[in-house]
PDB file of C-alpha atoms and ligand atoms in Angstrom:
ATOM      1  CA  MET A   1      -8.741  -2.665 -13.345  1.00 83.00           C
ATOM      2  CA  LYS A   2      -5.413  -4.648 -14.731  1.00 95.00           C
ATOM      3  CA  GLU A   3      -3.561  -4.035 -11.549  1.00 98.00           C
ATOM      4  CA  ASP A   4      -3.027  -4.761  -7.944  1.00 98.00           C
ATOM      5  CA  TYR A   5      -0.550  -3.223  -5.837  1.00 98.00           C
ATOM      6  CA  HIS A   6      -1.140  -4.884  -2.577  1.00 98.00           C
ATOM      7  CA  ILE A   7      -1.220  -8.146  -2.331  1.00 98.00           C
ATOM      8  CA  HIS A   8      -0.161 -10.363   1.017  1.00 97.00           C
ATOM      9  CA  CYS A   9       0.693 -14.202   0.724  1.00 96.00           C
ATOM     10  CA  ASN A  10       1.562 -16.859   3.263  1.00 94.00           C
ATOM     11  CA  TYR A  11       4.651 -16.116   4.849  1.00 94.00           C
ATOM     12  CA  ASN A  12       3.397 -14.550   7.933  1.00 87.00           C
ATOM     13  CA  ASP A  13       0.120 -16.252   9.815  1.00 76.00           C
ATOM     14  CA  HIS A  14      -1.893 -13.836   8.765  1.00 83.00           C
ATOM     15  CA  SER A  15      -3.431 -14.755   5.313  1.00 86.00           C
ATOM     16  CA  SER A  16      -4.629 -17.927   4.251  1.00 88.00           C
ATOM     17  CA  SER A  17      -2.274 -21.138   3.994  1.00 90.00           C
ATOM     18  CA  ASP A  18      -2.997 -21.128  -0.238  1.00 94.00           C
ATOM     19  CA  LEU A  19      -2.110 -17.762  -0.749  1.00 96.00           C
ATOM     20  CA  SER A  20       1.119 -18.690  -1.805  1.00 96.00           C
ATOM     21  CA  VAL A  21       3.275 -16.855  -4.642  1.00 97.00           C
ATOM     22  CA  ASP A  22       2.443 -19.717  -7.189  1.00 97.00           C
ATOM     23  CA  ASN A  23      -1.304 -19.625  -6.477  1.00 97.00           C
ATOM     24  CA  ILE A  24      -1.020 -15.438  -6.924  1.00 98.00           C
ATOM     25  CA  ILE A  25       0.258 -15.535  -9.603  1.00 98.00           C
ATOM     26  CA  LYS A  26      -2.041 -17.944 -11.470  1.00 98.00           C
ATOM     27  CA  LYS A  27      -5.229 -15.851 -10.152  1.00 98.00           C
ATOM     28  CA  ALA A  28      -3.707 -13.442 -11.612  1.00 98.00           C
ATOM     29  CA  GLU A  29      -3.535 -14.801 -15.042  1.00 98.00           C
ATOM     30  CA  ASN A  30      -6.926 -16.134 -14.784  1.00 97.00           C
ATOM     31  CA  LEU A  31      -7.998 -12.165 -14.192  1.00 98.00           C
ATOM     32  CA  ASP A  32      -5.950 -10.993 -16.717  1.00 97.00           C
ATOM     33  CA  LEU A  33      -3.923  -8.625 -14.731  1.00 98.00           C
ATOM     34  CA  GLN A  34      -1.245  -6.502 -16.181  1.00 98.00           C
ATOM     35  CA  THR A  35       0.666  -5.320 -13.161  1.00 98.00           C
ATOM     36  CA  ILE A  36       0.828  -7.199  -9.288  1.00 98.00           C
ATOM     37  CA  ALA A  37       2.908  -6.132  -6.649  1.00 98.00           C
ATOM     38  CA  ILE A  38       3.021  -8.558  -3.691  1.00 98.00           C
ATOM     39  CA  THR A  39       3.890  -6.984  -0.801  1.00 98.00           C
ATOM     40  CA  GLU A  40       3.971  -8.974   2.314  1.00 97.00           C
ATOM     41  CA  HIS A  41       3.602  -7.624   5.953  1.00 97.00           C
ATOM     42  CA  VAL A  42       7.588  -6.796   7.233  1.00 97.00           C
ATOM     43  CA  ARG A  43       9.545  -6.094  10.370  1.00 96.00           C
ATOM     44  CA  ASN A  44      12.551  -5.131  10.564  1.00 95.00           C
ATOM     45  CA  ASN A  45      13.513  -8.459  12.293  1.00 94.00           C
ATOM     46  CA  SER A  46      11.902 -10.519  10.032  1.00 94.00           C
ATOM     47  CA  GLU A  47      13.332 -13.673   8.747  1.00 93.00           C
ATOM     48  CA  TRP A  48      12.025 -15.331   5.981  1.00 95.00           C
ATOM     49  CA  THR A  49      12.554 -12.241   3.353  1.00 96.00           C
ATOM     50  CA  GLU A  50      15.105 -13.799   1.252  1.00 96.00           C
ATOM     51  CA  LYS A  51      13.618 -16.900   0.663  1.00 97.00           C
ATOM     52  CA  TYR A  52      10.232 -14.753   0.155  1.00 97.00           C
ATOM     53  CA  LEU A  53      12.106 -12.833  -2.720  1.00 97.00           C
ATOM     54  CA  GLN A  54      13.959 -15.626  -4.105  1.00 97.00           C
ATOM     55  CA  GLU A  55      10.672 -17.455  -5.170  1.00 97.00           C
ATOM     56  CA  ILE A  56       9.054 -14.512  -6.613  1.00 97.00           C
ATOM     57  CA  LYS A  57      12.337 -13.839  -8.683  1.00 96.00           C
ATOM     58  CA  THR A  58      12.192 -17.599  -9.484  1.00 96.00           C
ATOM     59  CA  LEU A  59       8.278 -17.930 -10.618  1.00 96.00           C
ATOM     60  CA  ALA A  60       8.236 -14.309 -11.781  1.00 95.00           C
ATOM     61  CA  HIS A  61       9.806 -15.441 -14.713  1.00 94.00           C
ATOM     62  CA  THR A  62       6.953 -17.894 -15.371  1.00 95.00           C
ATOM     63  CA  THR A  63       4.444 -15.477 -16.281  1.00 96.00           C
ATOM     64  CA  SER A  64       4.271 -12.293 -18.516  1.00 96.00           C
ATOM     65  CA  ILE A  65       2.997 -10.531 -15.645  1.00 97.00           C
ATOM     66  CA  ASN A  66       4.633  -7.799 -14.524  1.00 97.00           C
ATOM     67  CA  ILE A  67       5.599  -8.566 -10.898  1.00 98.00           C
ATOM     68  CA  LEU A  68       7.070  -5.745  -8.246  1.00 97.00           C
ATOM     69  CA  ASN A  69       8.389  -7.675  -5.114  1.00 96.00           C
ATOM     70  CA  GLY A  70       8.369  -5.558  -1.823  1.00 97.00           C
ATOM     71  CA  PHE A  71       6.900  -5.427   1.346  1.00 98.00           C
ATOM     72  CA  GLU A  72       4.377  -3.583   3.542  1.00 98.00           C
ATOM     73  CA  ALA A  73       5.887  -2.106   6.172  1.00 97.00           C
ATOM     74  CA  LYS A  74       4.600  -0.057   9.422  1.00 97.00           C
ATOM     75  CA  ILE A  75       4.889   3.368  10.126  1.00 97.00           C
ATOM     76  CA  LEU A  76       6.646   3.341  13.414  1.00 95.00           C
ATOM     77  CA  PRO A  77       6.209   5.757  16.352  1.00 90.00           C
ATOM     78  CA  ASP A  78       9.402   7.879  15.476  1.00 89.00           C
ATOM     79  CA  GLY A  79       8.127   7.957  11.753  1.00 89.00           C
ATOM     80  CA  GLU A  80      10.843   5.288  10.291  1.00 94.00           C
ATOM     81  CA  ILE A  81       9.777   2.144   8.940  1.00 96.00           C
ATOM     82  CA  ASP A  82       9.791  -1.345  10.305  1.00 97.00           C
ATOM     83  CA  CYS A  83      11.735  -2.948   7.379  1.00 96.00           C
ATOM     84  CA  PRO A  84      15.125  -3.970   7.272  1.00 96.00           C
ATOM     85  CA  ARG A  85      17.482  -1.611   6.037  1.00 94.00           C
ATOM     86  CA  ILE A  86      18.766  -3.607   3.223  1.00 96.00           C
ATOM     87  CA  TYR A  87      15.423  -3.726   1.526  1.00 96.00           C
ATOM     88  CA  LEU A  88      14.842   0.227   1.718  1.00 94.00           C
ATOM     89  CA  ASN A  89      16.135   1.168  -1.550  1.00 91.00           C
ATOM     90  CA  LYS A  90      14.756   1.838  -5.467  1.00 89.00           C
ATOM     91  CA  GLU A  91      14.873  -2.085  -5.905  1.00 93.00           C
ATOM     92  CA  PHE A  92      11.912  -3.158  -3.792  1.00 97.00           C
ATOM     93  CA  PHE A  93       8.407  -1.574  -3.564  1.00 98.00           C
ATOM     94  CA  ILE A  94       7.667  -0.396  -0.568  1.00 98.00           C
ATOM     95  CA  ILE A  95       3.893   0.792   1.094  1.00 98.00           C
ATOM     96  CA  ALA A  96       3.989   2.540   4.335  1.00 98.00           C
ATOM     97  CA  SER A  97       0.676   1.950   6.494  1.00 98.00           C
ATOM     98  CA  PHE A  98      -0.278   2.817   9.819  1.00 97.00           C
ATOM     99  CA  HIS A  99      -0.532  -0.163  11.804  1.00 95.00           C
ATOM    100  CA  THR A 100      -1.630   1.172  14.973  1.00 93.00           C
ATOM    101  CA  LYS A 101      -3.486   3.739  16.790  1.00 94.00           C
ATOM    102  CA  TYR A 102      -1.602   7.344  17.764  1.00 94.00           C
ATOM    103  CA  HIS A 103      -5.081   8.869  18.958  1.00 94.00           C
ATOM    104  CA  ALA A 104      -3.406  12.070  18.673  1.00 94.00           C
ATOM    105  CA  LYS A 105      -3.374  13.970  15.347  1.00 96.00           C
ATOM    106  CA  GLU A 106      -0.589  16.357  15.686  1.00 96.00           C
ATOM    107  CA  ASN A 107       2.056  13.035  16.220  1.00 96.00           C
ATOM    108  CA  TRP A 108       0.187  11.153  13.333  1.00 97.00           C
ATOM    109  CA  LEU A 109       0.638  14.198  10.994  1.00 97.00           C
ATOM    110  CA  ASN A 110       4.455  14.336  11.816  1.00 97.00           C
ATOM    111  CA  ASP A 111       4.760  10.710  11.355  1.00 97.00           C
ATOM    112  CA  LEU A 112       2.556  10.654   8.016  1.00 98.00           C
ATOM    113  CA  LEU A 113       4.981  13.450   6.698  1.00 98.00           C
ATOM    114  CA  LYS A 114       8.268  11.621   7.738  1.00 97.00           C
ATOM    115  CA  ALA A 115       6.738   8.470   5.953  1.00 97.00           C
ATOM    116  CA  ILE A 116       5.991  10.683   2.937  1.00 98.00           C
ATOM    117  CA  ARG A 117       9.494  12.692   2.720  1.00 97.00           C
ATOM    118  CA  ASN A 118      11.038   9.091   3.054  1.00 96.00           C
ATOM    119  CA  GLU A 119      12.672   8.538  -0.450  1.00 95.00           C
ATOM    120  CA  ASN A 120      12.456   4.784   0.037  1.00 96.00           C
ATOM    121  CA  VAL A 121       8.980   4.567   0.154  1.00 97.00           C
ATOM    122  CA  ASN A 122       6.729   4.485  -2.808  1.00 98.00           C
ATOM    123  CA  VAL A 123       3.163   4.130  -1.621  1.00 98.00           C
ATOM    124  CA  ILE A 124       1.211   5.116   1.604  1.00 98.00           C
ATOM    125  CA  GLY A 125      -1.031   2.269   2.439  1.00 98.00           C
ATOM    126  CA  HIS A 126      -5.008   2.538   3.575  1.00 98.00           C
ATOM    127  CA  LEU A 127      -4.709   6.169   4.589  1.00 98.00           C
ATOM    128  CA  ALA A 128      -7.393   7.641   6.540  1.00 98.00           C
ATOM    129  CA  PRO A 129      -7.345   9.707  10.321  1.00 97.00           C
ATOM    130  CA  GLU A 130      -7.910   7.575  12.997  1.00 97.00           C
ATOM    131  CA  PRO A 131     -11.975   7.775  14.070  1.00 95.00           C
ATOM    132  CA  GLU A 132     -10.967   9.902  16.867  1.00 94.00           C
ATOM    133  CA  PHE A 133      -9.748  12.739  15.095  1.00 96.00           C
ATOM    134  CA  SER A 134     -10.595  14.596  11.600  1.00 95.00           C
ATOM    135  CA  LEU A 135      -8.516  16.533   9.111  1.00 97.00           C
ATOM    136  CA  ASN A 136      -9.139  20.153   8.086  1.00 97.00           C
ATOM    137  CA  PHE A 137      -9.105  21.485   4.389  1.00 97.00           C
ATOM    138  CA  GLU A 138      -5.769  23.110   5.267  1.00 98.00           C
ATOM    139  CA  GLU A 139      -4.004  19.965   6.586  1.00 98.00           C
ATOM    140  CA  ILE A 140      -5.477  17.472   3.892  1.00 98.00           C
ATOM    141  CA  LYS A 141      -4.218  20.196   1.312  1.00 98.00           C
ATOM    142  CA  LYS A 142      -0.950  19.812   2.746  1.00 98.00           C
ATOM    143  CA  LEU A 143      -0.496  16.526   2.941  1.00 98.00           C
ATOM    144  CA  GLY A 144      -1.278  15.979  -0.814  1.00 98.00           C
ATOM    145  CA  GLU A 145       0.852  19.127  -1.783  1.00 98.00           C
ATOM    146  CA  GLU A 146       3.584  16.804   0.147  1.00 98.00           C
ATOM    147  CA  ILE A 147       2.344  13.229  -1.385  1.00 98.00           C
ATOM    148  CA  SER A 148       2.613  14.708  -5.001  1.00 97.00           C
ATOM    149  CA  SER A 149       6.108  16.764  -4.573  1.00 97.00           C
ATOM    150  CA  ASN A 150       7.696  13.489  -2.981  1.00 98.00           C
ATOM    151  CA  ASN A 151       6.542  11.521  -6.429  1.00 97.00           C
ATOM    152  CA  LYS A 152       4.595   9.106  -3.618  1.00 98.00           C
ATOM    153  CA  ILE A 153       1.437   7.016  -4.746  1.00 98.00           C
ATOM    154  CA  ILE A 154      -1.833   6.790  -2.727  1.00 98.00           C
ATOM    155  CA  GLU A 155      -3.607   3.345  -3.090  1.00 98.00           C
ATOM    156  CA  LEU A 156      -7.363   2.883  -3.192  1.00 98.00           C
ATOM    157  CA  ASN A 157      -7.540   0.291  -0.819  1.00 98.00           C
ATOM    158  CA  ALA A 158     -10.297  -2.373  -0.939  1.00 98.00           C
ATOM    159  CA  LYS A 159      -9.900  -4.030   2.350  1.00 98.00           C
ATOM    160  CA  TYR A 160     -10.688  -0.873   3.917  1.00 98.00           C
ATOM    161  CA  MET A 161     -12.368   1.247   1.809  1.00 98.00           C
ATOM    162  CA  ARG A 162      -9.855   3.947   1.725  1.00 97.00           C
ATOM    163  CA  PRO A 163      -8.960   6.758   1.813  1.00 98.00           C
ATOM    164  CA  PRO A 164     -11.977   8.360   2.160  1.00 97.00           C
ATOM    165  CA  LEU A 165     -13.616  10.710  -0.203  1.00 96.00           C
ATOM    166  CA  GLU A 166     -13.234  14.094   1.417  1.00 95.00           C
ATOM    167  CA  LEU A 167      -9.023  13.161   0.846  1.00 97.00           C
ATOM    168  CA  LEU A 168      -9.214  12.151  -2.657  1.00 97.00           C
ATOM    169  CA  GLU A 169     -11.582  15.231  -3.626  1.00 96.00           C
ATOM    170  CA  ILE A 170      -8.861  17.233  -2.638  1.00 97.00           C
ATOM    171  CA  PHE A 171      -5.607  14.905  -3.343  1.00 97.00           C
ATOM    172  CA  LYS A 172      -7.040  14.665  -7.149  1.00 96.00           C
ATOM    173  CA  ASP A 173      -7.346  17.818  -7.369  1.00 95.00           C
ATOM    174  CA  LEU A 174      -2.987  18.383  -6.596  1.00 96.00           C
ATOM    175  CA  ASP A 175      -2.253  15.894  -9.382  1.00 94.00           C
ATOM    176  CA  VAL A 176      -1.728  12.982  -6.465  1.00 97.00           C
ATOM    177  CA  LYS A 177      -1.245   9.461  -8.551  1.00 97.00           C
ATOM    178  CA  PHE A 178      -3.528   6.888  -7.535  1.00 97.00           C
ATOM    179  CA  HIS A 179      -3.226   2.968  -7.881  1.00 97.00           C
ATOM    180  CA  LEU A 180      -5.591  -0.014  -7.068  1.00 98.00           C
ATOM    181  CA  GLY A 181      -4.579  -2.451  -3.970  1.00 98.00           C
ATOM    182  CA  SER A 182      -6.560  -5.154  -2.625  1.00 98.00           C
ATOM    183  CA  ASP A 183      -4.669  -5.638   0.141  1.00 98.00           C
ATOM    184  CA  ALA A 184      -5.307  -9.802  -0.244  1.00 97.00           C
ATOM    185  CA  HIS A 185      -5.727 -12.005   2.391  1.00 97.00           C
ATOM    186  CA  LYS A 186      -6.956 -14.733   0.497  1.00 96.00           C
ATOM    187  CA  ILE A 187      -7.031 -15.955  -2.871  1.00 97.00           C
ATOM    188  CA  ASN A 188     -10.328 -14.095  -3.996  1.00 97.00           C
ATOM    189  CA  ASP A 189      -9.713 -10.848  -2.699  1.00 97.00           C
ATOM    190  CA  ILE A 190      -6.842 -10.192  -5.529  1.00 98.00           C
ATOM    191  CA  GLY A 191      -7.927  -8.114  -8.250  1.00 98.00           C
ATOM    192  CA  ASN A 192     -11.085  -7.769  -6.129  1.00 98.00           C
ATOM    193  CA  TYR A 193     -12.490  -3.768  -5.998  1.00 98.00           C
ATOM    194  CA  ASP A 194     -16.342  -4.477  -5.569  1.00 97.00           C
ATOM    195  CA  ARG A 195     -16.160  -2.459  -2.429  1.00 97.00           C
ATOM    196  CA  ILE A 196     -14.469   0.488  -3.787  1.00 98.00           C
ATOM    197  CA  MET A 197     -16.148   1.167  -6.923  1.00 97.00           C
ATOM    198  CA  HIS A 198     -17.676   4.420  -5.730  1.00 96.00           C
ATOM    199  CA  LEU A 199     -14.034   5.726  -4.622  1.00 97.00           C
ATOM    200  CA  ILE A 200     -12.776   4.721  -8.500  1.00 96.00           C
ATOM    201  CA  ASN A 201     -15.616   6.190 -10.029  1.00 96.00           C
ATOM    202  CA  PHE A 202     -15.161   9.125  -8.520  1.00 95.00           C
ATOM    203  CA  ILE A 203     -11.163   9.311  -9.161  1.00 94.00           C
ATOM    204  CA  GLU A 204     -12.336   8.588 -12.795  1.00 90.00           C
ATOM    205  CA  GLN A 205     -15.212  11.126 -13.407  1.00 87.00           C
ATOM    206  CA  THR A 206     -12.933  14.207 -11.839  1.00 53.00           C
ATOM    207  CA  GLY A 207     -10.341  12.916 -14.003  1.00 46.00           C
ATOM    208  CA  GLU A 208      -8.749  14.795 -16.545  1.00 48.00           C
TER     209      GLU A 208
HETATM  210 ZN1   ZN B 301      -1.798  -2.626   5.951  1.00 50.44          ZN
HETATM  211 ZN1   ZN B 302      -2.029  -5.226   3.480  1.00 50.44          ZN
END
């Protein structure tokens, strides 16, 4: 519980204005977190990215917390990632997430597999099938095998309370790696996993 791998900040206008990098670090220090990832939503044409990365880099020197810098990027309808190419390398921590509905399972699965196989993606964010469709055992198993073999991490996301247990059950058996992400859009969300204790307990109970 000493980690939070999914924190937004005030570089876009969808988070509270006091969610500055500085305040994120102060809150993480108060919570005694050891590792955090600051992962603001990015788009291919975002213009604030260099200022953002520089601010994190400067402030990271002022704390003993391990800070990863990166972005949450949308999975596009061709399975590519909506992120400037210059950040698609090992230096940056990239969460790939679905942010638009497909209403079509086959396309959704194909694009998800592309994102899982993308060597520059670290994490698949808030993963869950859309309400319109569900995944059968074979489909979940195939995803879990690809996630494991491509060394991707599945986050337990507190904002969306995902992934659903039926995915976690199969992923866990396939030795998928998990970590915690609050998906914080305001200060008090950081490191708060009250909403997903059932998911965390499940992973811990079935752990080796
Ligand atoms: Zn997201
Ligand atoms: Zn997010």
